[in-house]
Amino acid sequence: MSPTILQIDTCNGIRTVTINRPDKLNALNAATLDALDAAFADAAADHSVRVVVLTGAGPKAFVAGADIAEMNRLSPVQGRDFSLRGTRMMRRVEKLNKPVIAMINGFALGGGLELAMCCHLRIAADSAKLGQPEINLGLIPGFGGSQRLLRLCGRAATLELCLTGAPISAEHALQLGIVNRVVPAAELEAETTKLATQLANAAPLALRGMIDCVNVGSECGIEEGLEYESAQFGLMFATDDMREGTGAFLEKRKPGFHGR
């Protein structure tokens, strides 16, 4: 993994992954997709990591899209492979067994919005702009944008965003349910760290169970989803964390969770 593509730091169980192509507004090329895939595979395997924060370098962009210069040269088969490459990486993020927070510090357009949407939570600066502008390039979203937007904000909003390609404000994205929180740009890092710290101190196995339940439930019928939730709920009773959490509640003290 090239050290110039990503900056990776870990502190107090929080791993921060920063896409480091500010001169390209952190655009996603093939090398960046591969670096992100490797970074999230490593985060999944590292037991010291409790939470991942994903962001972009520089003051302008989270990720301003896929790398158009690279895409312009692709054949139809290569274009499909590029789409599958990004889709596989984002699916890895979505299914990670630890919470992933997108810290949206600027433009999140095209592949950037798709990358943000595969994260479990999204905090945006009030100055951020979000959208799916692929129509302006004669393209459609290629990393799951049409599908995740549909699940987050419904058919009407998805069609408007994708068919017009017009970017929207962070506040509008909040109203549509695309982002979870909007904060002043100057407070974005502090607020993201506050949320990440809260999650890093929570019970890791319970966090994993909840992520699994939501991922499974979003893709199946209600009966199957309820059955899966009940099974996951029962599994929690086999964990030390459940005994610690319930014991701490009864003893009126702060719990200490260890992921066992």
Tab-separated table of C-alpha atoms in Angstrom:
chain	number	residue	atom	x	y	z
A	1	MET	CA	0.000	0.000	0.000
A	2	SER	CA	1.497	3.351	-0.998
A	3	PRO	CA	1.867	5.586	2.063
A	4	THR	CA	0.936	8.585	-0.062
A	5	ILE	CA	-2.551	7.328	-0.921
A	6	LEU	CA	-3.859	6.931	2.625
A	7	GLN	CA	-2.903	8.342	5.985
A	8	ILE	CA	-3.743	5.898	8.781
A	9	ASP	CA	-3.593	6.735	12.474
A	10	THR	CA	-4.876	4.860	15.531
A	11	CYS	CA	-5.522	6.368	18.960
A	12	ASN	CA	-7.597	4.973	21.845
A	13	GLY	CA	-9.198	2.318	19.682
A	14	ILE	CA	-10.173	4.792	16.945
A	15	ARG	CA	-8.530	4.268	13.562
A	16	THR	CA	-8.665	7.276	11.249
A	17	VAL	CA	-8.266	6.554	7.546
A	18	THR	CA	-7.669	9.686	5.462
A	19	ILE	CA	-7.704	9.568	1.670
A	20	ASN	CA	-4.643	11.635	0.812
A	21	ARG	CA	-5.057	12.979	-2.724
A	22	PRO	CA	-6.019	16.596	-1.997
A	23	ASP	CA	-4.611	17.797	-5.327
A	24	LYS	CA	-7.183	15.527	-7.015
A	25	LEU	CA	-9.899	16.324	-4.446
A	26	ASN	CA	-9.321	12.767	-3.159
A	27	ALA	CA	-10.796	11.223	-6.317
A	28	LEU	CA	-11.084	7.440	-6.308
A	29	ASN	CA	-8.811	5.738	-8.806
A	30	ALA	CA	-8.028	2.025	-8.926
A	31	ALA	CA	-5.019	2.355	-6.626
A	32	THR	CA	-7.061	4.236	-4.032
A	33	LEU	CA	-9.838	1.648	-4.136
A	34	ASP	CA	-7.278	-1.119	-3.566
A	35	ALA	CA	-5.608	0.805	-0.734
A	36	LEU	CA	-8.966	1.333	0.989
A	37	ASP	CA	-9.847	-2.331	0.583
A	38	ALA	CA	-6.576	-3.341	2.248
A	39	ALA	CA	-6.980	-0.734	5.000
A	40	PHE	CA	-10.431	-1.970	5.955
A	41	ALA	CA	-9.340	-5.604	5.820
A	42	ASP	CA	-6.581	-4.690	8.261
A	43	ALA	CA	-9.007	-2.791	10.510
A	44	ALA	CA	-11.287	-5.832	10.614
A	45	ALA	CA	-8.437	-8.088	11.709
A	46	ASP	CA	-6.898	-5.709	14.272
A	47	HIS	CA	-8.533	-6.333	17.654
A	48	SER	CA	-7.208	-3.036	19.024
A	49	VAL	CA	-9.413	-1.143	16.565
A	50	ARG	CA	-12.903	-0.472	17.896
A	51	VAL	CA	-14.118	2.226	15.467
A	52	VAL	CA	-13.000	3.526	12.067
A	53	VAL	CA	-13.306	7.154	10.953
A	54	LEU	CA	-13.030	7.752	7.198
A	55	THR	CA	-12.329	11.200	5.765
A	56	GLY	CA	-10.492	13.100	3.033
A	57	ALA	CA	-7.383	15.257	3.162
A	58	GLY	CA	-7.489	18.976	2.576
A	59	PRO	CA	-10.149	21.623	3.179
A	60	LYS	CA	-12.242	21.088	0.048
A	61	ALA	CA	-13.298	17.479	-0.327
A	62	PHE	CA	-14.194	14.243	1.407
A	63	VAL	CA	-14.088	12.583	-2.010
A	64	ALA	CA	-15.144	14.564	-5.066
A	65	GLY	CA	-15.842	11.446	-7.140
A	66	ALA	CA	-14.121	8.756	-9.130
A	67	ASP	CA	-11.018	9.677	-11.117
A	68	ILE	CA	-12.464	10.902	-14.434
A	69	ALA	CA	-9.088	10.943	-16.184
A	70	GLU	CA	-8.654	7.253	-15.416
A	71	MET	CA	-12.245	6.363	-16.365
A	72	ASN	CA	-12.038	8.196	-19.688
A	73	ARG	CA	-9.627	5.546	-21.010
A	74	LEU	CA	-11.604	2.468	-19.954
A	75	SER	CA	-13.230	-0.018	-22.310
A	76	PRO	CA	-16.708	-1.375	-21.497
A	77	VAL	CA	-15.223	-4.485	-19.878
A	78	GLN	CA	-12.710	-2.391	-17.927
A	79	GLY	CA	-15.509	-0.047	-16.871
A	80	ARG	CA	-17.492	-2.948	-15.455
A	81	ASP	CA	-14.405	-4.250	-13.663
A	82	PHE	CA	-13.749	-0.789	-12.195
A	83	SER	CA	-17.338	-0.686	-10.925
A	84	LEU	CA	-17.039	-4.146	-9.378
A	85	ARG	CA	-13.730	-3.171	-7.783
A	86	GLY	CA	-15.322	-0.217	-6.030
A	87	THR	CA	-18.464	-2.141	-5.154
A	88	ARG	CA	-16.494	-4.945	-3.496
A	89	MET	CA	-14.485	-2.479	-1.433
A	90	MET	CA	-17.570	-0.564	-0.310
A	91	ARG	CA	-19.357	-3.768	0.541
A	92	ARG	CA	-16.400	-4.660	2.764
A	93	VAL	CA	-16.847	-1.333	4.559
A	94	GLU	CA	-20.602	-1.813	4.889
A	95	LYS	CA	-20.176	-5.308	6.358
A	96	LEU	CA	-17.275	-4.434	8.652
A	97	ASN	CA	-17.898	-5.764	12.148
A	98	LYS	CA	-16.953	-2.413	13.698
A	99	PRO	CA	-18.689	0.955	13.297
A	100	VAL	CA	-17.415	3.141	10.456
A	101	ILE	CA	-18.064	6.887	10.582
A	102	ALA	CA	-17.755	9.031	7.454
A	103	MET	CA	-16.467	12.473	8.427
A	104	ILE	CA	-17.643	14.502	5.433
A	105	ASN	CA	-15.450	17.583	5.412
A	106	GLY	CA	-16.277	18.886	1.935
A	107	PHE	CA	-17.497	17.665	-1.440
A	108	ALA	CA	-18.951	14.136	-1.395
A	109	LEU	CA	-19.930	13.688	-5.008
A	110	GLY	CA	-20.404	10.616	-7.173
A	111	GLY	CA	-18.096	7.934	-5.836
A	112	GLY	CA	-17.538	10.108	-2.779
A	113	LEU	CA	-21.186	10.028	-1.787
A	114	GLU	CA	-21.271	6.318	-2.559
A	115	LEU	CA	-18.288	5.811	-0.256
A	116	ALA	CA	-19.932	7.844	2.503
A	117	MET	CA	-23.188	5.909	2.179
A	118	CYS	CA	-21.511	2.537	2.707
A	119	CYS	CA	-20.284	3.761	6.098
A	120	HIS	CA	-22.529	3.074	9.086
A	121	LEU	CA	-22.823	6.701	10.204
A	122	ARG	CA	-22.228	10.021	8.439
A	123	ILE	CA	-21.370	13.383	10.011
A	124	ALA	CA	-21.155	16.309	7.592
A	125	ALA	CA	-19.769	19.800	7.903
A	126	ASP	CA	-22.422	22.428	7.260
A	127	SER	CA	-20.344	23.563	4.270
A	128	ALA	CA	-20.344	20.130	2.592
A	129	LYS	CA	-22.041	19.433	-0.733
A	130	LEU	CA	-23.354	15.990	-1.662
A	131	GLY	CA	-24.682	14.530	-4.894
A	132	GLN	CA	-24.635	11.974	-7.692
A	133	PRO	CA	-23.591	14.033	-10.763
A	134	GLU	CA	-22.758	11.097	-13.054
A	135	ILE	CA	-25.530	12.092	-15.492
A	136	ASN	CA	-23.421	15.126	-16.415
A	137	LEU	CA	-20.682	12.760	-17.620
A	138	GLY	CA	-23.014	10.499	-19.566
A	139	LEU	CA	-22.755	7.907	-16.815
A	140	ILE	CA	-24.769	6.380	-14.000
A	141	PRO	CA	-23.595	5.683	-10.437
A	142	GLY	CA	-21.238	2.707	-10.486
A	143	PHE	CA	-20.422	1.995	-6.840
A	144	GLY	CA	-23.914	1.355	-5.492
A	145	GLY	CA	-25.246	4.915	-5.442
A	146	SER	CA	-28.663	4.146	-6.880
A	147	GLN	CA	-29.176	1.254	-4.475
A	148	ARG	CA	-27.984	2.833	-1.223
A	149	LEU	CA	-29.707	6.143	-1.929
A	150	LEU	CA	-32.935	4.233	-2.532
A	151	ARG	CA	-32.616	2.554	0.854
A	152	LEU	CA	-31.677	5.751	2.673
A	153	CYS	CA	-34.063	8.320	1.237
A	154	GLY	CA	-36.602	6.583	-1.007
A	155	ARG	CA	-37.502	6.463	-4.686
A	156	ALA	CA	-38.463	10.091	-5.338
A	157	ALA	CA	-35.349	11.662	-3.809
A	158	THR	CA	-33.086	9.044	-5.406
A	159	LEU	CA	-34.471	9.704	-8.858
A	160	GLU	CA	-34.199	13.466	-8.456
A	161	LEU	CA	-30.594	13.320	-7.256
A	162	CYS	CA	-29.513	10.859	-9.950
A	163	LEU	CA	-31.516	12.248	-12.881
A	164	THR	CA	-30.628	15.920	-12.327
A	165	GLY	CA	-27.124	15.420	-10.971
A	166	ALA	CA	-27.541	18.570	-8.894
A	167	PRO	CA	-25.583	18.708	-5.615
A	168	ILE	CA	-27.425	19.400	-2.386
A	169	SER	CA	-26.432	21.031	0.873
A	170	ALA	CA	-25.543	19.081	3.978
A	171	GLU	CA	-28.707	20.352	5.638
A	172	HIS	CA	-30.845	19.065	2.759
A	173	ALA	CA	-29.031	15.730	2.953
A	174	LEU	CA	-29.905	15.594	6.658
A	175	GLN	CA	-33.571	16.213	5.883
A	176	LEU	CA	-33.519	13.375	3.331
A	177	GLY	CA	-31.845	10.975	5.764
A	178	ILE	CA	-28.609	10.688	3.786
A	179	VAL	CA	-26.469	11.967	6.664
A	180	ASN	CA	-26.998	11.505	10.398
A	181	ARG	CA	-25.708	14.830	11.668
A	182	VAL	CA	-24.628	18.238	10.373
A	183	VAL	CA	-22.261	20.357	12.446
A	184	PRO	CA	-20.342	23.604	11.899
A	185	ALA	CA	-17.226	22.927	9.847
A	186	ALA	CA	-14.978	24.149	12.649
A	187	GLU	CA	-16.502	21.570	15.009
A	188	LEU	CA	-16.549	18.594	12.632
A	189	GLU	CA	-13.429	16.836	13.866
A	190	ALA	CA	-14.278	17.345	17.542
A	191	GLU	CA	-17.855	16.109	17.122
A	192	THR	CA	-16.723	13.094	15.109
A	193	THR	CA	-14.126	12.212	17.735
A	194	LYS	CA	-16.764	12.530	20.446
A	195	LEU	CA	-19.061	10.080	18.681
A	196	ALA	CA	-16.196	7.715	17.820
A	197	THR	CA	-15.067	7.708	21.454
A	198	GLN	CA	-18.580	6.859	22.611
A	199	LEU	CA	-18.683	3.905	20.222
A	200	ALA	CA	-15.143	2.802	21.090
A	201	ASN	CA	-16.216	2.498	24.725
A	202	ALA	CA	-19.368	0.508	23.897
A	203	ALA	CA	-19.617	-3.299	23.886
A	204	PRO	CA	-17.865	-4.465	20.684
A	205	LEU	CA	-19.842	-7.685	20.248
A	206	ALA	CA	-23.144	-5.879	20.712
A	207	LEU	CA	-22.089	-3.265	18.143
A	208	ARG	CA	-21.235	-6.067	15.741
A	209	GLY	CA	-24.580	-7.760	16.376
A	210	MET	CA	-26.509	-4.563	15.701
A	211	ILE	CA	-24.612	-3.872	12.477
A	212	ASP	CA	-25.304	-7.437	11.338
A	213	CYS	CA	-29.012	-7.148	12.189
A	214	VAL	CA	-29.432	-3.935	10.211
A	215	ASN	CA	-27.480	-5.272	7.227
A	216	VAL	CA	-29.486	-8.502	7.152
A	217	GLY	CA	-32.799	-6.801	7.865
A	218	SER	CA	-32.357	-4.304	5.044
A	219	GLU	CA	-32.135	-7.155	2.552
A	220	CYS	CA	-34.823	-9.579	3.735
A	221	GLY	CA	-38.453	-9.728	4.821
A	222	ILE	CA	-39.659	-8.744	8.287
A	223	GLU	CA	-40.096	-12.316	9.528
A	224	GLU	CA	-36.571	-13.324	8.584
A	225	GLY	CA	-35.217	-10.110	10.082
A	226	LEU	CA	-36.990	-10.688	13.381
A	227	GLU	CA	-35.723	-14.253	13.550
A	228	TYR	CA	-32.178	-13.069	12.919
A	229	GLU	CA	-32.452	-10.384	15.598
A	230	SER	CA	-33.712	-12.910	18.164
A	231	ALA	CA	-30.816	-15.234	17.354
A	232	GLN	CA	-28.295	-12.408	17.725
A	233	PHE	CA	-29.956	-11.298	20.974
A	234	GLY	CA	-29.596	-14.809	22.378
A	235	LEU	CA	-25.920	-14.950	21.416
A	236	MET	CA	-25.235	-11.875	23.529
A	237	PHE	CA	-26.030	-13.940	26.633
A	238	ALA	CA	-22.903	-16.004	25.932
A	239	THR	CA	-20.651	-12.945	26.245
A	240	ASP	CA	-18.710	-11.574	29.186
A	241	ASP	CA	-19.682	-8.102	27.976
A	242	MET	CA	-23.370	-8.804	28.561
A	243	ARG	CA	-22.647	-9.932	32.145
A	244	GLU	CA	-20.442	-6.890	32.666
A	245	GLY	CA	-23.011	-4.472	31.234
A	246	THR	CA	-25.972	-5.804	33.175
A	247	GLY	CA	-23.859	-6.190	36.318
A	248	ALA	CA	-22.583	-2.631	36.082
A	249	PHE	CA	-26.150	-1.370	35.675
A	250	LEU	CA	-27.289	-3.204	38.791
A	251	GLU	CA	-24.241	-2.045	40.723
A	252	LYS	CA	-24.648	1.550	39.504
A	253	ARG	CA	-21.155	1.797	38.022
A	254	LYS	CA	-19.631	2.405	34.602
A	255	PRO	CA	-19.100	-0.822	32.615
A	256	GLY	CA	-15.785	-1.845	31.103
A	257	PHE	CA	-16.238	-3.826	27.897
A	258	HIS	CA	-13.508	-6.035	26.401
A	259	GLY	CA	-15.148	-7.725	23.448
A	260	ARG	CA	-15.435	-11.138	25.020
